[in-house]
XYZ file of C-alpha atoms in Angstrom:
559
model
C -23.234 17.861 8.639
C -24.342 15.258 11.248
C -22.892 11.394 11.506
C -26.302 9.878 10.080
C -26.183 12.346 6.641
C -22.442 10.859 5.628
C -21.633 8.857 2.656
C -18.293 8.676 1.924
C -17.319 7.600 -1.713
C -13.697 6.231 -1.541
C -11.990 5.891 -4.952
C -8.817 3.564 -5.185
C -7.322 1.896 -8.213
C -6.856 -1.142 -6.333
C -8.466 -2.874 -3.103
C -6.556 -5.834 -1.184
C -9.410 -7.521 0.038
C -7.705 -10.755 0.136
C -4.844 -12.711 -1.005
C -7.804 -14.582 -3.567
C -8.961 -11.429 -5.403
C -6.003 -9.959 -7.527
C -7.626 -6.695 -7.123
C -4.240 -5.238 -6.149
C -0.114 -4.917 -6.740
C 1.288 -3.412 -3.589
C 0.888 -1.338 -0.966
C -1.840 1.549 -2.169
C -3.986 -1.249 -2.540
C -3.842 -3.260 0.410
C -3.769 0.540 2.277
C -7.042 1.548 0.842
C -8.649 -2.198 1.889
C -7.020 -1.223 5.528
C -8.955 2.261 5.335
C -12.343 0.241 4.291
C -11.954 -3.028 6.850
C -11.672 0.443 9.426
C -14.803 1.811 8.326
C -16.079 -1.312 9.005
C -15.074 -1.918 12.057
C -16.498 1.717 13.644
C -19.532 1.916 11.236
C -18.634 4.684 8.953
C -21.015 5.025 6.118
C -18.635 4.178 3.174
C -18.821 3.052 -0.036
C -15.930 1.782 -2.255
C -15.209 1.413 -6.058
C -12.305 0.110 -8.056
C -12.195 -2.257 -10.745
C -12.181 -6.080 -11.389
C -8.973 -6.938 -13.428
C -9.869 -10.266 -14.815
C -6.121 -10.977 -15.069
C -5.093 -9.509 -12.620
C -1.696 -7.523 -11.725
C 0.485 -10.672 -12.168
C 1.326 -13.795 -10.934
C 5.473 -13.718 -10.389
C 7.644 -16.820 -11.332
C 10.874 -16.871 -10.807
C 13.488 -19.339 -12.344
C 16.521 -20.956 -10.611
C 18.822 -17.441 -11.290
C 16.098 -15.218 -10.247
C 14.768 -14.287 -13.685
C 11.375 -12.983 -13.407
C 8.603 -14.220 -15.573
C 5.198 -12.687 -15.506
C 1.576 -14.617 -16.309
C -1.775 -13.953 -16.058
C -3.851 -14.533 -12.704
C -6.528 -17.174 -13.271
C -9.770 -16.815 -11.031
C -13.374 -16.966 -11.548
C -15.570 -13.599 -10.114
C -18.643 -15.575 -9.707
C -16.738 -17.338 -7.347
C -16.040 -14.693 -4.404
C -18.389 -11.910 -5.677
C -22.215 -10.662 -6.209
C -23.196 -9.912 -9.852
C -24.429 -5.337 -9.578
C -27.723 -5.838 -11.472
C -27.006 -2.319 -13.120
C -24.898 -1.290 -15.796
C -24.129 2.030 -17.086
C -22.346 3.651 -19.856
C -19.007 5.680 -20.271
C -18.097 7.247 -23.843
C -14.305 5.926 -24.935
C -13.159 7.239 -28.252
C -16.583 8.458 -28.947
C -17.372 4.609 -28.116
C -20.411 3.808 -25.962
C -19.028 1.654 -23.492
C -20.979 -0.377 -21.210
C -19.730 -0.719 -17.779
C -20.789 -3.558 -15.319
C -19.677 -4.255 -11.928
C -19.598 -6.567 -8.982
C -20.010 -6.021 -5.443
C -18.628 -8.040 -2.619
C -18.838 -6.893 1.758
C -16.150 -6.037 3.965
C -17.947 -7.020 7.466
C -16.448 -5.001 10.571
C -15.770 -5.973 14.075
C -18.402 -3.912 15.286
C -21.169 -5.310 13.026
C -20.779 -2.333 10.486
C -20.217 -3.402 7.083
C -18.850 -1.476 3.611
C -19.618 -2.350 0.367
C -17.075 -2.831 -2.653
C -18.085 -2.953 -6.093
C -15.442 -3.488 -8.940
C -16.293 -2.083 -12.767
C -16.010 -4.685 -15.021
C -15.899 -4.127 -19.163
C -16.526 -7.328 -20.370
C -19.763 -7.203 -20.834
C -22.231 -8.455 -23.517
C -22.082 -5.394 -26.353
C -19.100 -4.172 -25.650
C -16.237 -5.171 -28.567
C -13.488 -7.101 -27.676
C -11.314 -4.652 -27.527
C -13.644 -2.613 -24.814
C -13.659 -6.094 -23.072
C -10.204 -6.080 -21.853
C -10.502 -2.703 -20.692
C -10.653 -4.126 -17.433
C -8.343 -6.764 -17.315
C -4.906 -5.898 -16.230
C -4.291 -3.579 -12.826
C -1.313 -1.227 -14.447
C -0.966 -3.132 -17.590
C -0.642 -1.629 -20.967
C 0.636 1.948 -22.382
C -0.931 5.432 -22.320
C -3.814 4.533 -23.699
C -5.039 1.768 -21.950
C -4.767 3.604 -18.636
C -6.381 6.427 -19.571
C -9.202 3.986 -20.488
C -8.918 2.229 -17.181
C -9.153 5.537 -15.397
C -12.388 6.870 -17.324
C -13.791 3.363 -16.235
C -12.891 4.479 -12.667
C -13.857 7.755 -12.679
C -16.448 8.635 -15.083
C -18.314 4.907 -14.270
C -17.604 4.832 -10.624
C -19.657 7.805 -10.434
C -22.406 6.984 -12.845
C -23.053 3.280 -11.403
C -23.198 5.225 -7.576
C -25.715 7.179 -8.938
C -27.790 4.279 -10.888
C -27.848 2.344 -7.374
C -29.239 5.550 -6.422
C -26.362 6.449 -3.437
C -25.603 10.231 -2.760
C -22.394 10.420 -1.848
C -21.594 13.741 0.723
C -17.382 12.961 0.233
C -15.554 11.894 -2.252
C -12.310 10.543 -1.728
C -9.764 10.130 -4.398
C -7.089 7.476 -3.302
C -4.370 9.093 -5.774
C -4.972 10.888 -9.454
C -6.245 7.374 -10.897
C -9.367 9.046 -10.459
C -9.300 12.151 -10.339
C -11.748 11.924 -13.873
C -14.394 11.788 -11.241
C -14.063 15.207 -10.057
C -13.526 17.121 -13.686
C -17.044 15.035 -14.203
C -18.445 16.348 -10.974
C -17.427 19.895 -12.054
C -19.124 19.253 -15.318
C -22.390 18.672 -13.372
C -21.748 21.480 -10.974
C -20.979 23.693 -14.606
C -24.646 22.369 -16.171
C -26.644 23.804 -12.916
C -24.437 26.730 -13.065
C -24.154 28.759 -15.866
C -20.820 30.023 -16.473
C -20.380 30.410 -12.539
C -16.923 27.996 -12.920
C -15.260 29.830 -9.414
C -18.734 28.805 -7.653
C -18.263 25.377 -9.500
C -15.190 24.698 -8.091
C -16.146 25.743 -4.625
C -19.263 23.270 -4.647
C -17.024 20.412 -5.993
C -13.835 21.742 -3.426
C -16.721 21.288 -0.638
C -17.072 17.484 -1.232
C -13.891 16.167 -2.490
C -10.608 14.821 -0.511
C -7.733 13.455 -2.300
C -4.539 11.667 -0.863
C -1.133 11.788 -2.710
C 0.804 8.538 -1.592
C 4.276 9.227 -3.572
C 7.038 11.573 -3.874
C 7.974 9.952 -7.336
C 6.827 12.665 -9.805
C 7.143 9.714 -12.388
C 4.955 7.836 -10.650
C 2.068 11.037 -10.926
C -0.307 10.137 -13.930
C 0.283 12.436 -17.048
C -1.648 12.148 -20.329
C -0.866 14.319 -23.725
C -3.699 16.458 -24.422
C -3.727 14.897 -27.796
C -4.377 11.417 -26.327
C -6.813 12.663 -23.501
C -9.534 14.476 -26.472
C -9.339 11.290 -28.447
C -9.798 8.817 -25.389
C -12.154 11.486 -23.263
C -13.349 13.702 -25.606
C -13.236 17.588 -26.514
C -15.353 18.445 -23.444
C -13.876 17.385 -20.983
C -10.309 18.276 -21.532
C -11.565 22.172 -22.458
C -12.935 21.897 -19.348
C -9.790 20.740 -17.647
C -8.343 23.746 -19.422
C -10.239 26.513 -17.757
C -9.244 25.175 -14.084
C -6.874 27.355 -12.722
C -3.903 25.179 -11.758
C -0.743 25.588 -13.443
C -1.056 24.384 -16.939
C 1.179 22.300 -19.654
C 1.411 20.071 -23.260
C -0.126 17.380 -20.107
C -2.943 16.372 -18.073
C -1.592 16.099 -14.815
C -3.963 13.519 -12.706
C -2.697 14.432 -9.197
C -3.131 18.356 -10.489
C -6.630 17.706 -11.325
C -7.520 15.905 -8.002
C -5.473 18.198 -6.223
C -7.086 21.133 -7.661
C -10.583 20.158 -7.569
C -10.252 18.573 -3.701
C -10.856 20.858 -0.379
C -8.987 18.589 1.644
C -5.418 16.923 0.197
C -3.073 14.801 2.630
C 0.320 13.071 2.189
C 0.395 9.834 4.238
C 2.764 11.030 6.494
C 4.676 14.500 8.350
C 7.489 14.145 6.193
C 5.862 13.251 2.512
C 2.969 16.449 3.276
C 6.371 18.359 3.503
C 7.950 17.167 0.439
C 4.335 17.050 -1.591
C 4.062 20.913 -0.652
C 6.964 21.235 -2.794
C 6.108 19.509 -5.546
C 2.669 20.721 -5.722
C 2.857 24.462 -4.336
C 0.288 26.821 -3.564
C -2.121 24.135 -1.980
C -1.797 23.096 1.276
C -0.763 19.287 1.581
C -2.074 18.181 5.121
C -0.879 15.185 7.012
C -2.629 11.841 7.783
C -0.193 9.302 8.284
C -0.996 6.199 7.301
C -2.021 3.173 9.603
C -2.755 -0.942 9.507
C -5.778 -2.932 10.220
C -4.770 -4.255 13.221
C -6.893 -7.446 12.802
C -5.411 -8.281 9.791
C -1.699 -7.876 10.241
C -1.742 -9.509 13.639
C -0.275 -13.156 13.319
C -2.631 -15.778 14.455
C -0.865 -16.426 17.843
C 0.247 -12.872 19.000
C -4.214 -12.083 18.272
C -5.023 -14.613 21.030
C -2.227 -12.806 23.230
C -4.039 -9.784 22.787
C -7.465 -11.632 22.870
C -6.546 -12.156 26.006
C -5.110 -9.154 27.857
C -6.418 -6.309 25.684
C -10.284 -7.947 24.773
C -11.369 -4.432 23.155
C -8.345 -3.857 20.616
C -10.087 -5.540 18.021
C -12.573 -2.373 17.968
C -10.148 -0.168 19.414
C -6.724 -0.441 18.431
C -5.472 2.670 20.303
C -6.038 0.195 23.386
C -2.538 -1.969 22.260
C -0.876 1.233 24.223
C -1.866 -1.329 27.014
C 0.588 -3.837 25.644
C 2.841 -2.725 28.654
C 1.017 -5.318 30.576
C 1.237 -8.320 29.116
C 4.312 -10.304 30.206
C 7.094 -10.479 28.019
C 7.104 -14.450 28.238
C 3.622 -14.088 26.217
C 4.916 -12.037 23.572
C 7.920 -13.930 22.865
C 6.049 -17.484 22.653
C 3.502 -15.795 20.112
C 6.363 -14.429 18.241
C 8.155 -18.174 18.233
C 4.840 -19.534 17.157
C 4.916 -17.292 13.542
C 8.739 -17.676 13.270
C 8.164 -21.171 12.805
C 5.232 -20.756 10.304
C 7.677 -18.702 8.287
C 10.662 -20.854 8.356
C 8.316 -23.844 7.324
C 6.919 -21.603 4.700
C 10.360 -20.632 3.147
C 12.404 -24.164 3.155
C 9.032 -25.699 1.197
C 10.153 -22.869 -1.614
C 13.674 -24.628 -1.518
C 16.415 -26.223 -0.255
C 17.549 -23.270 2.277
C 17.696 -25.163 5.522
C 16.245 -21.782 7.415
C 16.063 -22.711 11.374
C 14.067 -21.288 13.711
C 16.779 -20.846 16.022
C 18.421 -18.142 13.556
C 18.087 -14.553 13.846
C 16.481 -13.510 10.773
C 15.852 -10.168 9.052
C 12.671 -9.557 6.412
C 12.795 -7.188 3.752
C 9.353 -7.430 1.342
C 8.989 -4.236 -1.007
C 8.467 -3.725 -4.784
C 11.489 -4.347 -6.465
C 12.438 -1.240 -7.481
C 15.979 0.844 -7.253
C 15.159 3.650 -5.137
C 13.625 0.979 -2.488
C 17.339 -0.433 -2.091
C 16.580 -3.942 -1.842
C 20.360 -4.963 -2.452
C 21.471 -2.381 0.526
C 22.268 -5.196 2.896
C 24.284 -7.023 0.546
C 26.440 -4.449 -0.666
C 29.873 -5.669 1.039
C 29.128 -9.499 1.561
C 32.912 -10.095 3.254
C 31.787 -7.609 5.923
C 28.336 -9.062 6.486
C 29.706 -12.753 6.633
C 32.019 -11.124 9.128
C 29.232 -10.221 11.422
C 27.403 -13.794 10.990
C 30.646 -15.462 12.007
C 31.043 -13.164 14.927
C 27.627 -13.827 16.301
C 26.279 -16.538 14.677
C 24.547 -17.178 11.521
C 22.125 -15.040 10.114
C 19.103 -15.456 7.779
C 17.382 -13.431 5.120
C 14.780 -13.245 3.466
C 13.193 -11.464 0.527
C 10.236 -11.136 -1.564
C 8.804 -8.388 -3.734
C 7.651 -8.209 -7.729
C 9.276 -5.681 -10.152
C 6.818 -4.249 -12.813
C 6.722 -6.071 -15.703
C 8.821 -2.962 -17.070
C 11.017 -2.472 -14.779
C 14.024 -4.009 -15.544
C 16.251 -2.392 -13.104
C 13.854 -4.185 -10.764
C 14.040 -7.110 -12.056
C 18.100 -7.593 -11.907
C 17.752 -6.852 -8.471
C 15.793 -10.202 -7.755
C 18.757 -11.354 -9.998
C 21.216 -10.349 -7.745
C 19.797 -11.788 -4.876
C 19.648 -14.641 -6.346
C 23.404 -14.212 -7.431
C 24.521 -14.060 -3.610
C 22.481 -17.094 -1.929
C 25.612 -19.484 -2.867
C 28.201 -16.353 -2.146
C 27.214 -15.608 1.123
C 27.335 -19.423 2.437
C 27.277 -20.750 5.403
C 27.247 -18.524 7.808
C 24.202 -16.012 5.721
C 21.297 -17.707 4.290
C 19.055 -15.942 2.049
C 15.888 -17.262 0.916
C 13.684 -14.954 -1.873
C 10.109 -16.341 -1.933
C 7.848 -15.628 -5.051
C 4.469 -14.202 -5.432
C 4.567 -11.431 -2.545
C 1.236 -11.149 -1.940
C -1.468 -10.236 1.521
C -0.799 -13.920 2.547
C 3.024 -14.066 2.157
C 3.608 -10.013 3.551
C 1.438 -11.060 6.504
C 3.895 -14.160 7.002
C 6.733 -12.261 7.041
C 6.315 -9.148 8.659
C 5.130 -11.552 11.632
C 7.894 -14.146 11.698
C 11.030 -11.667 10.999
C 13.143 -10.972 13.925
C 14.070 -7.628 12.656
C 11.984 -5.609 9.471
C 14.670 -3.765 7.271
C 13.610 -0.666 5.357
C 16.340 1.141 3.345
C 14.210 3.503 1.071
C 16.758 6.516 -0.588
C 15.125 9.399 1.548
C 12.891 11.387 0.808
C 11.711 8.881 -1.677
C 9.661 6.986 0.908
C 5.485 8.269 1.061
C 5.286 6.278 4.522
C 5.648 2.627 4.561
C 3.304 -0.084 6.201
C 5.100 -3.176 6.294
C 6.864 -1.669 9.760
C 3.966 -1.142 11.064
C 2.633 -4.263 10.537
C 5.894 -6.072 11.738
C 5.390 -3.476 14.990
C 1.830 -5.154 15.493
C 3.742 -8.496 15.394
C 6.642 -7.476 18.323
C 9.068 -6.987 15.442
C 11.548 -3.515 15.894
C 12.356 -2.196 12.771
C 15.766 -0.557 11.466
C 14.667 1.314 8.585
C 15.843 4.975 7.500
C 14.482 7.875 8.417
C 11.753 8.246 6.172
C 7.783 8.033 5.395
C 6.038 7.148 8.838
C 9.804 5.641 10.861
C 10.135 9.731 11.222
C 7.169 9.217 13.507
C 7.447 5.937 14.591
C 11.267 5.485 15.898
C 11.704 5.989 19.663
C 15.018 5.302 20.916
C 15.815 2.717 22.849
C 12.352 1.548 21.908
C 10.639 0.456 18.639
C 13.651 -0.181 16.485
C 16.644 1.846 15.189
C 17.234 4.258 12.617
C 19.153 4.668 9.716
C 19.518 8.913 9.198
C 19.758 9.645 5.469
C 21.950 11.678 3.886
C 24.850 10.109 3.549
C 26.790 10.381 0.355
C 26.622 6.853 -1.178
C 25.080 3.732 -0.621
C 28.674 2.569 0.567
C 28.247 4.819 3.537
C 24.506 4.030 3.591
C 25.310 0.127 4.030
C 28.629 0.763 5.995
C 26.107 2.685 8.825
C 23.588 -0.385 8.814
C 26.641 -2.917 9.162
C 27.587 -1.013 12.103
C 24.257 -0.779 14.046
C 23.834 -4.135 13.848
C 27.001 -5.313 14.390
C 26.846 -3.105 17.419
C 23.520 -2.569 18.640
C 21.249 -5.227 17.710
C 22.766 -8.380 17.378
C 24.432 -7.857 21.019
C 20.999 -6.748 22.363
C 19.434 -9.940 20.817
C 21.681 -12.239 21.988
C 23.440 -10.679 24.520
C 20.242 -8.953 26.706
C 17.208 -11.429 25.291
C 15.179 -10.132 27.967
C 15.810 -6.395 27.112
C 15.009 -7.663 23.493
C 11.589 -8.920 24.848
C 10.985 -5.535 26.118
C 11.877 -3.650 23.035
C 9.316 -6.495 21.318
C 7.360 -5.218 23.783
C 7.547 -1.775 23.350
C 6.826 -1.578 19.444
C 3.530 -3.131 20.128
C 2.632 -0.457 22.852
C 4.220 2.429 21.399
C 4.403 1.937 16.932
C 1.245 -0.404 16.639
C -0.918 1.484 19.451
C -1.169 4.047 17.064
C -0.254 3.418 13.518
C -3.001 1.898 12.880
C -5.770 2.141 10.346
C -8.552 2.574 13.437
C -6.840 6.008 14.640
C -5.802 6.900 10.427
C -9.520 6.736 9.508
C -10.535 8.493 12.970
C -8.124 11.387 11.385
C -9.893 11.596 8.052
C -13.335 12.333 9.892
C -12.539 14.324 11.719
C -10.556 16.461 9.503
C -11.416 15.653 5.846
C -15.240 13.683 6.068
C -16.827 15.986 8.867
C -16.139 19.263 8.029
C -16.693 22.056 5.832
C -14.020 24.048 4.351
C-alpha cells in the first residue's frame, strides 16, 4: 500500500474539537480529537465520524455543598458546523431511520486538513422518538445506546460510502462501534458465499481497534434479546458464527477485537493487562500522546516559538527543551499560574495567590480514580502546610449522572474546604471541560494522579501538565510507567500497597520530603526538573509521535 492510496476511517464515540461543541465527556474524546488535529498537522489522509448530541453530555452545576446537578447543553449546530447534503438510512426496530450529518474541518499546522462529520437523527421523517436518538453522549439505558451505536456504526459507514470515500483502514476508537465491522463482514459474506474464514480475513486486513480501559464494566454488553429487536435477526446470527468466545451477551470490544488485524492498549502496561482480559489475541501497545499545540499554555507556546520554531510540526523536537534557559520557562509558567488563580477566585471566595504552591487534580469523578486520596488524613496534611507554608488545591471533574459514588466525592470535597483552613485551600471549579483542563494542567505547580493500579488505561492530563513544565506525582500506572524518570519528570507513587491509608500515608511522605523541600528549598533545581518534563515526558508523549506509531504499525501494513 503506498502513502497516496490511504484513507483512514477513524470511529470514536466522541470528538473534543473544542470547548463549544459538546461532542465529548472526558478523556476518549478529547484523545481521539488529539489523534485527528495530528493527522492534520502531518497530512494523513483521515476521515472522522461520531455523532452530534444535540444536548450534549452535560452541563455540571454544583450547589454550595457540592451537590451535583445535571442540565442539558444548549447550542445551535448551524452555528459552528456545515449541513452533509446526504442522508442515509439505518433500520432500528425494523424502523427505517434516516440519518443526517454535519461536517466541520480540523486544519493542521502543515496545511493538511481532516474532515469530521457528526450523525445527526433529527431529521425531517424520522418520529420523535428516532429524533432524540442523537441527543445525549452516554445518556439513557440499554436501549438507547445500542441505538446510538447502530447510528455510529451501521450509518457512519453508509454516509462514507454515499459521499463516495473508500476507506483502506478502519479504526474503531473502542467497541462503540464495533457495529461497523459485523456490517463490513456482512458485505464481505454477500461477495463471498459461505467463505466466512476468508470473510474475516478480508475484514481483519482493514480494521484496527484500540481498547482504552481495563474496567470490564466499562466494555459495552448487550442481551441478545435486546440486540435482534434493536439490530435485527441478521446481524446478531451473524455475530453468532464469529469465532470468539461466546455468551447470553454481545460483547462490543469482542466484536471489534475479533474482527480487527491490529488491536492496541494505550499504553505498555494496559496491552499487558488487556491480554488478560481478552486472551488469545494479541493486544499491541501504542501509548497514547497530546497535541502539543493544544495543551501548550499561551505563554510557554511563544517560549517554544521561540527556541524550538519547528515543534509545532514536529513535536519530537521539544527533546531540545534542554536549551532554553530555565528563567524562560519559569516566567511562562508564572504567566498561566496567574490565569488560573484569577480563574478560580472568580468561582468563589477562595483567596488562591499566586505565590502558593498549588497541586491540580482534574479526572472523572469516579472511586477507582481516588479523587479524595490527598485528603484522607487532613491533621497530617495541615501539618505539612504549616511546616512549609500554605498549600492550595484544586479540583474539577463531573461524575456520571449515575454515578453516585462519584458524586459524594465532589461532596466531600466540598465537606473539607472549611476543615482544612487556613493553612490548605481547596477550590473545586465546575464544568471541567477542554478550556478549564487546559487551564489547569498549565497553571498547577504539581499534577496529582492517584488511579488504584492497574485500573489506569494511560492518562493524558500528565502529559499535558509535562508540555506545560509541570512534574507530576502520580502512581505507577497507564503511561507514568513510561513517563517517570527519576530525579526528572516527577515522582512516583508504586502501587500495591494494602489500603488507601498506606496509599495516602506514602504521598504525604514524598511530599513532605521530596517536593516541597525541592520547591522551596532548591527553586533552581525545581526549574530544571520543569525543565526536564518538557524535554524528556512532552518530547515524546505526544499525539505527533502516537499517530506516527499507528502508521507505521496499524495504517501501513498488511497483516
Amino acid at each position: 500500500m503506498t502513502a497516496s492510496s490511504l484513507l483512514v476511517a477513524y470511529f470514536s464515540m466522541e470528538i473534543a474539537l473544542s470547548s463549544e461543541l459538546p461532542t465529548y465527556a472526558g478523556g476518549l474524546g478529547v484523545l481521539a480529537g488529539d489523534h485527528l488535529r495530528a493527522a492534520a498537522d502531518t497530512g494523513l489522509p483521515m476521515v472522522a465520524v461520531t455523532l452530534l448530541y444535540r444536548k450534549g453530555y452535560f452541563r455540571q452545576v454544583l450547589d454550595a455543598q457540592g451537590h451535583q446537578q445535571e442540565r442539558d447543553v444548549q447550542w445551535l449546530p448551524e452555528h459552528h458546523l456545515e449541513r452533509v447534503p446526504v442522508q442515509v438510512v439505518v433500520t432500528i426496530e425494523g424502523r427505517e431511520v434516516k440519518v443526517g450529518a454535519w461536517c466541520t474541518w480540523i486544519h493542521g499546522a502543515g496545511g493538511g486538513r481532516v474532515p469530521v462529520y457528526m450523525l445527526d437523527t433529527d431529521v425531517d421523517g424520522n418520529d420523535e422518538e428516532d429524533r432524540r436518538i442523537t441527543d445525549h453522549l452516554y445518556g439513557g439505558e440499554e436501549r438507547y445506546r445500542l441505538q446510538q451505536e447502530a447510528v455510529l456504526g451501521l450509518g457512519g459507514r453508509r454516509l462514507l460510502a454515499a459521499l463516495e470515500l473508500t476507506p483502506t483502514r478502519w479504526h474503531l476508537n473502542e467497541g462503540h462501534s464495533s457495529l461497523l465491522a459485523l456490517e463490513l463482514l456482512a458485505l464481505e459474506l454477500s461477495a463471498r458465499t459461505d467463505d466466512l474464514e476468508g470473510a474475516i480475513a478480508a475484514v481483519r486486513e482493514r480494521c484496527v481497534f484500540t481498547t482504552h480501559t481495563p474496567i470490564p464494566t466499562a466494555h459495552d454488553r448487550f442481551p441478545k434479546a435486546l440486540a435482534t429487536a434493536v439490530l435485527g435477526r441478521e446481524l446478531v446470527e451473524l455475530y453468532a458464527r464469529l469465532p470468539t468466545p461466546h455468551s447470553a451477551e454481545i460483547n462490543m470490544s469482542a466484536l471489534g477485537i475479533e474482527l480487527s488485524g491490529f488491536v492496541n492498549g494505550v499504553s505498555h502496561r494496559h496491552a499487558e493487562v488487556s491480554t488478560g482480559m481478552f486472551p488469545g489475541r494479541p493486544i499491541h501497545a501504542i501509548t497514547n500522546g497530546v497535541h502539543s499545540a493544544t495543551w501548550t499554555a499561551p505563554a510557554m507556546r511563544a517560549v517554544f516559538d521561540r527556541w524550538i520554531p519547528e515543534w509545532r510540526r514536529h513535536a519530537h523536537a521539544l527533546r531540545q527543551a534542554q536549551k532554553i534557559p530555565t528563567e524562560a520557562i519559569v516566567a511562562a509558567h508564572r504567566e498561566a499560574k496567574r490565569a488560573l488563580v484569577d480563574e478560580i477566585n472568580r468561582h468563589g471566595d477562595h483567596n488562591f495567590g499566586e505565590e502558593r504552591f498549588t497541586i491540580g487534580f482534574a479526572r472523572r469523578a469516579t472511586a477507582y480514580k481516588r479523587m479524595l486520596l490527598v485528603l484522607r488524613d487532613v491533621r497530617r496534611l495541615r501539618e505539612i502546610a504549616s511546616r512549609w507554608g500554605a498549600l492550595q488545591i484544586v479540583f474539577a471533574g463531573k461524575a456520571h449522572p449515575r454515578d453516585l459514588e462519584g458524586k459524594r466525592m465532589i461532596e466531600a470535597v466540598f465537606r473539607q474546604q472549611e476543615v482544612v483552613l487556613p493553612s490548605v485551600r481547596i477550590a473545586f471549579l465546575p464544568g471541567y471541560d477542554m478550556r478549564l483542563g487546559g487551564l489547569i494542567t498549565a497553571g498547577v505547580d504539581l499534577w496529582l494522579n492517584t488511579p488504584m493500579a492497574p485500573l489506569e488505561a494511560s492518562g493524558t492530563s500528565g502529559m499535558k501538565a509535562a508540555h506545560n513544565g509541570v512534574p507530576n506525582l502520580s502512581v505507577r500506572d497507564g503511561w507514568w510507567c513510561e513517563g517517570y524518570v527519576e530525579g526528572q519528570t516527577g515522582w512516583v507513587l508504586a502501587p500495591g500497597h494494602p489500603s488507601d491509608d498506606a496509599d495516602a500515608a506514602q504521598l504525604y511522605r514524598v511530599l513532605d520530603e521530596e517536593i516541597l523541600p525541592l520547591y522551596l528549598g532548591a527553586p533552581e533545581r525545581w526549574a530544571e526538573r520543569m525543565r526536564a518534563s518538557i524535554a524528556l515526558a512532552a518530547s515524546y508523549f505526544n499525539a505527533h509521535r502516537m499517530l506516527g506509531e499507528y502508521l507505521e504499525r496499524a495504517y501501513a501494513p498488511r497483516w
